[in-house]
């Protein structure tokens, strides 16, 4: 694929930065809003409304990624919906991999058919995987996701290691009365296994208010339990994102805590999001996005695209207002990838 970056040579190259001085080396790119799971906190009735057939094409994705790398993005995470439902998922990966400046290409997946597909994802050029596993109990897993697929996902994780991936992150949304008693099961699992578990505090979205009220489980409680069990908070690196990292000398794996309701959560925001329809989202809980798609149609639009992205950054708020129950335009995180 031809590079569209030549049309940018005349522009001053300067990394993206917002009014608060935060830098954005990390882009989360949703490649579809379609999902085949029905997680009780995200799409309890399944994916009733989606725009899978209208999602960004590979050419559009290529131009978008070139513009963002020009603006200092080095890491891209492919997400969704379920990103692997794109038939051209491996082609998307190969295309992004060819863009100079991309140092890390990650994906977040529900692990569907991971046992059969993970080697293909890695061979195409994925170098980090987050896979969602909200319970290690097959029955609870099925109740949460609507799918009896825990075994294939755990096999998929092992296959990723066998294929040479040095570590893998597992996302688990902590939910009161559903999986809040599983901390020790998860910890036992990573005693001799190099998995980094990310416990994510359940976030309120437009469509899960009642569920949220019933099942929200504060991240501080997980933090307390970790400290009681001898886990130690790691020193934060300068470019760390919002997760708090913990380690323990008896364990091969590690733990990350994502606590979006904590006071300073947004201070370390280092990421931007683009939806599968090409809308730039300045925050997971923004009221609306900024359309970029009209500027993804031709290579000679790159200068205008870069200028619009830069200009949009001025609109980024200091923080989200989740603690006040304000969820913006986000009905479920499947709309744009968590
Ligand atoms: N379908 C893929 C998956 O589930 O991994 C990628 C998209 S999903 C929206 C990305 C992450 O967001 C998943 O780890 C999921 O558990 C998390 N998530 C979704 N809704 C959430 C919510 N309301 N609160 C916290 N995390 C949520
Ligand atoms: Fe689908 Fe991921 Fe939402 Fe679950 S969390 S319903 S897998 S988008």
mmCIF file of C-alpha atoms in Angstrom, residues 39-42 133-135 140-141 143-145 172-182 199-203 208 211-212 214-218 222 225:
data_model
loop_
_atom_site.group_PDB
_atom_site.id
_atom_site.type_symbol
_atom_site.label_atom_id
_atom_site.label_comp_id
_atom_site.label_asym_id
_atom_site.label_seq_id
_atom_site.Cartn_x
_atom_site.Cartn_y
_atom_site.Cartn_z
ATOM 1 C CA UNK A 39 -21.959 -9.761 28.424
ATOM 2 C CA UNK A 40 -24.443 -8.832 31.137
ATOM 3 C CA UNK A 41 -22.726 -5.477 31.841
ATOM 4 C CA UNK A 42 -22.264 -4.488 28.184
ATOM 5 C CA UNK A 133 -12.143 -13.488 31.098
ATOM 6 C CA UNK A 134 -14.583 -12.320 33.746
ATOM 7 C CA UNK A 135 -14.713 -15.664 35.553
ATOM 8 C CA UNK A 140 -20.339 -18.235 35.818
ATOM 9 C CA UNK A 141 -18.461 -17.386 32.603
ATOM 10 C CA UNK A 143 -23.888 -16.637 32.764
ATOM 11 C CA UNK A 144 -21.872 -13.447 32.256
ATOM 12 C CA UNK A 145 -21.114 -13.730 28.537
ATOM 13 C CA UNK A 172 -11.870 -9.120 34.321
ATOM 14 C CA UNK A 173 -14.690 -6.723 35.199
ATOM 15 C CA UNK A 174 -15.239 -6.957 38.955
ATOM 16 C CA UNK A 175 -18.913 -7.362 39.834
ATOM 17 C CA UNK A 176 -20.519 -7.628 43.272
ATOM 18 C CA UNK A 177 -22.444 -10.867 43.724
ATOM 19 C CA UNK A 178 -21.140 -12.274 40.428
ATOM 20 C CA UNK A 179 -17.356 -12.710 40.552
ATOM 21 C CA UNK A 180 -16.181 -10.647 43.566
ATOM 22 C CA UNK A 181 -15.424 -13.908 45.400
ATOM 23 C CA UNK A 182 -13.022 -15.082 42.678
ATOM 24 C CA UNK A 199 -9.380 -6.029 37.332
ATOM 25 C CA UNK A 200 -11.623 -3.361 35.848
ATOM 26 C CA UNK A 201 -14.124 -1.526 37.995
ATOM 27 C CA UNK A 202 -17.581 -1.806 36.458
ATOM 28 C CA UNK A 203 -18.473 1.474 34.737
ATOM 29 C CA UNK A 208 -26.623 -0.592 32.292
ATOM 30 C CA UNK A 211 -27.080 -3.429 36.645
ATOM 31 C CA UNK A 212 -24.436 -0.944 37.712
ATOM 32 C CA UNK A 214 -26.666 -3.611 41.842
ATOM 33 C CA UNK A 215 -23.218 -4.921 40.925
ATOM 34 C CA UNK A 216 -20.708 -2.089 41.159
ATOM 35 C CA UNK A 217 -17.766 -3.286 43.245
ATOM 36 C CA UNK A 218 -15.292 -0.579 44.273
ATOM 37 C CA UNK A 222 -9.702 -5.272 45.542
ATOM 38 C CA UNK A 225 -7.414 -7.522 49.504
#
